[in-house]
């Protein structure tokens, strides 16, 4: 219902989503073929072995979670799919009105409300979609592979900024160690640049906090601040099932860090902003499209624009005014119209705006 945007969904969501989010939301992102799905399958298996249920949302058209052998005999996706403690949902990256991000986030919220303690979100790490989806996760792991200069691409694509955990998968292939070094170097560089922005007194505070706690029986020192998260760079081979435990450990550790430091609340609030924006955008869009499609003057306006007697901007202004009663602030300025409904001047130059 949610994915299809069926009528009544808003009411349903209002009922269902008024619960405190509890799930660990883990985003796994990276280029196509990096082994994200394979890693997710491994992680899910590990979590199941601990008795934890797992929901998987795969927003990756290149390697859908369908039946068949994913990793030869090691893990069969079918085994996961028939486990009642695992819920797998593959979602297309395009199609639904208002974009994918909003719907995906709602699906994730639903899975959380349903009670899944772990939600894994697999996305292809490219472009805007990826960044939007990334905003839906608490913890983001970026998966790279040794071949094809992924390290540099990662930095270009802004993956450096979003990674809480780096994973170099396919470490059974050559070049894995080099890529690990490259990523560590890039992280150091980034940290070095960031430290220029830290005011001097921060260093003092930190060092005092670090040395405190020794003789504080009578006068206990204040709680030491949570040290910043150190982004780990891990090596895995989903093919051989290596490095998975460490990967899971770091994902769990990062989530604990978010909780302990209060960052989780901050990220949730950030996420809420995006959600509100999305819902407003979608509903305005729907309203606008409806207004256009049902306005009997629309086809006449269209033919005027087609014939060069009016601009799309002029018509848009009228439609927006029909919805809001006026053109909202921040919209391009409208110009007075004469009695015939044509602009009195400057119409053509608006086209280039
Ligand atoms: N050699 C090797 N191949 C792997 C490894 N992990 C995944 N693969 C293979 O890489 C291909 C893409 O894996 P998949 O998990 O679908 O990647 P995704 O597109 O990132 O989800 C599949 O053929 C996997 O069997 C690995 O660690 N080593
Ligand atoms: Mg995949």
mmCIF file of N, CA, C and O in Angstrom, residues 197-255:
data_model
loop_
_atom_site.group_PDB
_atom_site.id
_atom_site.type_symbol
_atom_site.label_atom_id
_atom_site.label_comp_id
_atom_site.label_asym_id
_atom_site.label_seq_id
_atom_site.Cartn_x
_atom_site.Cartn_y
_atom_site.Cartn_z
ATOM 1 N N UNK A 197 39.820 23.453 12.055
ATOM 2 C CA UNK A 197 38.625 24.221 12.406
ATOM 3 C C UNK A 197 38.323 24.165 13.899
ATOM 4 O O UNK A 197 37.477 24.887 14.395
ATOM 5 N N UNK A 198 39.004 23.258 14.620
ATOM 6 C CA UNK A 198 38.679 23.079 16.041
ATOM 7 C C UNK A 198 39.358 24.186 16.851
ATOM 8 O O UNK A 198 40.561 24.380 16.749
ATOM 9 N N UNK A 199 38.605 24.932 17.652
ATOM 10 C CA UNK A 199 39.208 25.966 18.481
ATOM 11 C C UNK A 199 40.222 25.375 19.451
ATOM 12 O O UNK A 199 40.090 24.219 19.872
ATOM 13 N N UNK A 200 41.229 26.182 19.815
ATOM 14 C CA UNK A 200 42.339 25.673 20.603
ATOM 15 C C UNK A 200 41.883 25.080 21.932
ATOM 16 O O UNK A 200 42.408 24.066 22.366
ATOM 17 N N UNK A 201 40.924 25.692 22.570
ATOM 18 C CA UNK A 201 40.583 25.233 23.920
ATOM 19 C C UNK A 201 40.002 23.825 23.930
ATOM 20 O O UNK A 201 40.012 23.149 24.927
ATOM 21 N N UNK A 202 39.516 23.399 22.768
ATOM 22 C CA UNK A 202 38.993 22.031 22.699
ATOM 23 C C UNK A 202 40.076 21.015 23.045
ATOM 24 O O UNK A 202 39.827 20.054 23.741
ATOM 25 N N UNK A 203 41.273 21.288 22.536
ATOM 26 C CA UNK A 203 42.369 20.373 22.803
ATOM 27 C C UNK A 203 42.628 20.269 24.295
ATOM 28 O O UNK A 203 42.836 19.181 24.827
ATOM 29 N N UNK A 204 42.572 21.408 24.980
ATOM 30 C CA UNK A 204 42.803 21.420 26.418
ATOM 31 C C UNK A 204 41.746 20.586 27.121
ATOM 32 O O UNK A 204 42.049 19.724 27.934
ATOM 33 N N UNK A 205 40.510 20.838 26.778
ATOM 34 C CA UNK A 205 39.409 20.088 27.398
ATOM 35 C C UNK A 205 39.604 18.593 27.231
ATOM 36 O O UNK A 205 39.474 17.821 28.175
ATOM 37 N N UNK A 206 39.941 18.221 26.029
ATOM 38 C CA UNK A 206 40.061 16.800 25.733
ATOM 39 C C UNK A 206 41.193 16.173 26.535
ATOM 40 O O UNK A 206 41.035 15.101 27.108
ATOM 41 N N UNK A 207 42.323 16.889 26.601
ATOM 42 C CA UNK A 207 43.458 16.284 27.286
ATOM 43 C C UNK A 207 43.178 16.185 28.780
ATOM 44 O O UNK A 207 43.561 15.229 29.442
ATOM 45 N N UNK A 208 42.474 17.185 29.334
ATOM 46 C CA UNK A 208 42.144 17.117 30.748
ATOM 47 C C UNK A 208 41.199 15.937 31.006
ATOM 48 O O UNK A 208 41.357 15.178 31.943
ATOM 49 N N UNK A 209 40.239 15.805 30.101
ATOM 50 C CA UNK A 209 39.291 14.713 30.267
ATOM 51 C C UNK A 209 40.005 13.366 30.183
ATOM 52 O O UNK A 209 39.694 12.434 30.919
ATOM 53 N N UNK A 210 40.994 13.311 29.314
ATOM 54 C CA UNK A 210 41.684 12.041 29.122
ATOM 55 C C UNK A 210 42.523 11.669 30.348
ATOM 56 O O UNK A 210 42.641 10.498 30.702
ATOM 57 N N UNK A 211 43.113 12.694 31.014
ATOM 58 C CA UNK A 211 43.958 12.381 32.154
ATOM 59 C C UNK A 211 43.149 12.319 33.450
ATOM 60 O O UNK A 211 43.630 11.876 34.474
ATOM 61 N N UNK A 212 41.935 12.788 33.427
ATOM 62 C CA UNK A 212 41.113 12.815 34.633
ATOM 63 C C UNK A 212 40.658 11.435 35.039
ATOM 64 O O UNK A 212 40.872 10.450 34.349
ATOM 65 N N UNK A 213 40.002 11.370 36.179
ATOM 66 C CA UNK A 213 39.421 10.103 36.590
ATOM 67 C C UNK A 213 40.310 9.307 37.508
ATOM 68 O O UNK A 213 39.896 8.279 38.044
ATOM 69 N N UNK A 214 41.548 9.763 37.783
ATOM 70 C CA UNK A 214 42.457 8.995 38.625
ATOM 71 C C UNK A 214 42.121 9.114 40.104
ATOM 72 O O UNK A 214 41.851 8.114 40.777
ATOM 73 N N UNK A 215 42.121 10.347 40.601
ATOM 74 C CA UNK A 215 41.978 10.522 42.049
ATOM 75 C C UNK A 215 40.634 11.170 42.396
ATOM 76 O O UNK A 215 40.512 11.914 43.344
ATOM 77 N N UNK A 216 39.671 10.877 41.638
ATOM 78 C CA UNK A 216 38.406 11.585 41.779
ATOM 79 C C UNK A 216 37.397 10.905 42.697
ATOM 80 O O UNK A 216 36.215 10.914 42.412
ATOM 81 N N UNK A 217 37.852 10.330 43.805
ATOM 82 C CA UNK A 217 36.925 9.628 44.681
ATOM 83 C C UNK A 217 36.015 10.632 45.391
ATOM 84 O O UNK A 217 34.789 10.523 45.371
ATOM 85 N N UNK A 218 36.638 11.647 46.026
ATOM 86 C CA UNK A 218 35.857 12.618 46.769
ATOM 87 C C UNK A 218 35.110 13.544 45.811
ATOM 88 O O UNK A 218 33.969 13.896 46.052
ATOM 89 N N UNK A 219 35.791 13.909 44.746
ATOM 90 C CA UNK A 219 35.231 14.875 43.820
ATOM 91 C C UNK A 219 35.281 14.279 42.418
ATOM 92 O O UNK A 219 36.197 14.540 41.666
ATOM 93 N N UNK A 220 34.292 13.439 42.092
ATOM 94 C CA UNK A 220 34.394 12.705 40.825
ATOM 95 C C UNK A 220 34.455 13.644 39.633
ATOM 96 O O UNK A 220 33.740 14.643 39.607
ATOM 97 N N UNK A 221 35.359 13.356 38.714
ATOM 98 C CA UNK A 221 35.473 14.216 37.537
ATOM 99 C C UNK A 221 34.219 14.110 36.696
ATOM 100 O O UNK A 221 33.497 13.113 36.781
ATOM 101 N N UNK A 222 33.962 15.143 35.905
ATOM 102 C CA UNK A 222 32.799 15.045 35.015
ATOM 103 C C UNK A 222 32.977 13.893 34.043
ATOM 104 O O UNK A 222 34.101 13.477 33.768
ATOM 105 N N UNK A 223 31.876 13.370 33.565
ATOM 106 C CA UNK A 223 31.940 12.254 32.611
ATOM 107 C C UNK A 223 32.835 12.644 31.447
ATOM 108 O O UNK A 223 32.662 13.703 30.865
ATOM 109 N N UNK A 224 33.801 11.801 31.120
ATOM 110 C CA UNK A 224 34.630 12.139 29.963
ATOM 111 C C UNK A 224 33.756 12.184 28.714
ATOM 112 O O UNK A 224 32.839 11.384 28.580
ATOM 113 N N UNK A 225 34.053 13.134 27.838
ATOM 114 C CA UNK A 225 33.255 13.190 26.614
ATOM 115 C C UNK A 225 33.489 11.935 25.781
ATOM 116 O O UNK A 225 34.553 11.323 25.868
ATOM 117 N N UNK A 226 32.468 11.581 25.015
ATOM 118 C CA UNK A 226 32.614 10.418 24.131
ATOM 119 C C UNK A 226 33.599 10.815 23.032
ATOM 120 O O UNK A 226 33.388 11.806 22.340
ATOM 121 N N UNK A 227 34.672 10.070 22.878
ATOM 122 C CA UNK A 227 35.610 10.431 21.803
ATOM 123 C C UNK A 227 34.933 10.285 20.444
ATOM 124 O O UNK A 227 34.024 9.470 20.294
ATOM 125 N N UNK A 228 35.372 11.092 19.490
ATOM 126 C CA UNK A 228 34.731 10.994 18.166
ATOM 127 C C UNK A 228 34.925 9.606 17.565
ATOM 128 O O UNK A 228 35.884 8.915 17.887
ATOM 129 N N UNK A 229 34.003 9.236 16.714
ATOM 130 C CA UNK A 229 34.059 7.926 16.059
ATOM 131 C C UNK A 229 35.228 7.875 15.089
ATOM 132 O O UNK A 229 35.425 8.782 14.279
ATOM 133 N N UNK A 230 36.028 6.837 15.205
ATOM 134 C CA UNK A 230 37.107 6.615 14.254
ATOM 135 C C UNK A 230 36.584 5.688 13.166
ATOM 136 O O UNK A 230 36.215 4.562 13.449
ATOM 137 N N UNK A 231 36.547 6.204 11.961
ATOM 138 C CA UNK A 231 35.991 5.405 10.858
ATOM 139 C C UNK A 231 36.914 4.228 10.563
ATOM 140 O O UNK A 231 38.064 4.421 10.151
ATOM 141 N N UNK A 232 36.436 3.005 10.795
ATOM 142 C CA UNK A 232 37.296 1.856 10.506
ATOM 143 C C UNK A 232 37.313 1.529 9.014
ATOM 144 O O UNK A 232 36.339 1.783 8.302
ATOM 145 N N UNK A 233 38.431 1.027 8.554
ATOM 146 C CA UNK A 233 38.544 0.556 7.169
ATOM 147 C C UNK A 233 38.800 -0.951 7.237
ATOM 148 O O UNK A 233 39.868 -1.386 7.657
ATOM 149 N N UNK A 234 37.813 -1.723 6.847
ATOM 150 C CA UNK A 234 37.862 -3.167 7.035
ATOM 151 C C UNK A 234 38.047 -3.881 5.703
ATOM 152 O O UNK A 234 37.713 -3.346 4.648
ATOM 153 N N UNK A 235 38.566 -5.089 5.808
ATOM 154 C CA UNK A 235 38.673 -5.937 4.622
ATOM 155 C C UNK A 235 37.712 -7.106 4.779
ATOM 156 O O UNK A 235 37.660 -7.732 5.831
ATOM 157 N N UNK A 236 36.955 -7.366 3.721
ATOM 158 C CA UNK A 236 36.086 -8.539 3.746
ATOM 159 C C UNK A 236 36.231 -9.307 2.441
ATOM 160 O O UNK A 236 36.674 -8.756 1.434
ATOM 161 N N UNK A 237 35.858 -10.541 2.515
ATOM 162 C CA UNK A 237 35.625 -11.308 1.297
ATOM 163 C C UNK A 237 34.296 -12.017 1.478
ATOM 164 O O UNK A 237 34.213 -13.010 2.204
ATOM 165 N N UNK A 238 33.294 -11.452 0.843
ATOM 166 C CA UNK A 238 31.984 -12.101 0.940
ATOM 167 C C UNK A 238 32.048 -13.461 0.265
ATOM 168 O O UNK A 238 31.368 -14.401 0.663
ATOM 169 N N UNK A 239 32.903 -13.553 -0.746
ATOM 170 C CA UNK A 239 33.056 -14.820 -1.454
ATOM 171 C C UNK A 239 33.533 -15.931 -0.533
ATOM 172 O O UNK A 239 33.054 -17.053 -0.605
ATOM 173 N N UNK A 240 34.469 -15.605 0.334
ATOM 174 C CA UNK A 240 35.010 -16.613 1.248
ATOM 175 C C UNK A 240 34.396 -16.526 2.644
ATOM 176 O O UNK A 240 34.778 -17.295 3.527
ATOM 177 N N UNK A 241 33.546 -15.552 2.824
ATOM 178 C CA UNK A 241 32.934 -15.385 4.150
ATOM 179 C C UNK A 241 33.919 -14.867 5.179
ATOM 180 O O UNK A 241 33.787 -15.141 6.365
ATOM 181 N N UNK A 242 34.881 -14.076 4.750
ATOM 182 C CA UNK A 242 35.898 -13.568 5.669
ATOM 183 C C UNK A 242 35.642 -12.116 6.056
ATOM 184 O O UNK A 242 35.200 -11.316 5.232
ATOM 185 N N UNK A 243 35.948 -11.815 7.309
ATOM 186 C CA UNK A 243 35.845 -10.435 7.777
ATOM 187 C C UNK A 243 34.429 -10.000 8.139
ATOM 188 O O UNK A 243 34.209 -8.837 8.470
ATOM 189 N N UNK A 244 33.500 -10.919 8.066
ATOM 190 C CA UNK A 244 32.097 -10.552 8.289
ATOM 191 C C UNK A 244 31.836 -10.236 9.764
ATOM 192 O O UNK A 244 31.135 -9.265 10.084
ATOM 193 N N UNK A 245 32.402 -11.037 10.652
ATOM 194 C CA UNK A 245 32.167 -10.810 12.082
ATOM 195 C C UNK A 245 32.664 -9.439 12.513
ATOM 196 O O UNK A 245 31.977 -8.714 13.229
ATOM 197 N N UNK A 246 33.852 -9.104 12.037
ATOM 198 C CA UNK A 246 34.422 -7.797 12.363
ATOM 199 C C UNK A 246 33.550 -6.676 11.799
ATOM 200 O O UNK A 246 33.320 -5.659 12.461
ATOM 201 N N UNK A 247 33.056 -6.880 10.596
ATOM 202 C CA UNK A 247 32.181 -5.897 9.953
ATOM 203 C C UNK A 247 30.936 -5.669 10.818
ATOM 204 O O UNK A 247 30.597 -4.532 11.170
ATOM 205 N N UNK A 248 30.299 -6.763 11.194
ATOM 206 C CA UNK A 248 29.094 -6.653 12.009
ATOM 207 C C UNK A 248 29.402 -5.983 13.346
ATOM 208 O O UNK A 248 28.650 -5.120 13.814
ATOM 209 N N UNK A 249 30.540 -6.364 13.916
ATOM 210 C CA UNK A 249 30.957 -5.786 15.191
ATOM 211 C C UNK A 249 31.068 -4.262 15.094
ATOM 212 O O UNK A 249 30.620 -3.526 15.965
ATOM 213 N N UNK A 250 31.672 -3.795 13.998
ATOM 214 C CA UNK A 250 31.853 -2.353 13.824
ATOM 215 C C UNK A 250 30.526 -1.641 13.570
ATOM 216 O O UNK A 250 30.335 -0.509 14.019
ATOM 217 N N UNK A 251 29.633 -2.300 12.866
ATOM 218 C CA UNK A 251 28.314 -1.700 12.639
ATOM 219 C C UNK A 251 27.582 -1.527 13.964
ATOM 220 O O UNK A 251 26.991 -0.483 14.247
ATOM 221 N N UNK A 252 27.647 -2.569 14.777
ATOM 222 C CA UNK A 252 26.992 -2.512 16.086
ATOM 223 C C UNK A 252 27.667 -1.468 16.964
ATOM 224 O O UNK A 252 27.008 -0.679 17.652
ATOM 225 N N UNK A 253 28.999 -1.432 16.903
ATOM 226 C CA UNK A 253 29.756 -0.471 17.712
ATOM 227 C C UNK A 253 29.404 0.958 17.317
ATOM 228 O O UNK A 253 29.255 1.834 18.173
ATOM 229 N N UNK A 254 29.278 1.182 16.020
ATOM 230 C CA UNK A 254 28.941 2.540 15.587
ATOM 231 C C UNK A 254 27.563 2.941 16.080
ATOM 232 O O UNK A 254 27.347 4.079 16.505
ATOM 233 N N UNK A 255 26.654 1.999 16.039
ATOM 234 C CA UNK A 255 25.309 2.327 16.508
ATOM 235 C C UNK A 255 25.320 2.634 18.001
ATOM 236 O O UNK A 255 24.642 3.567 18.453
#
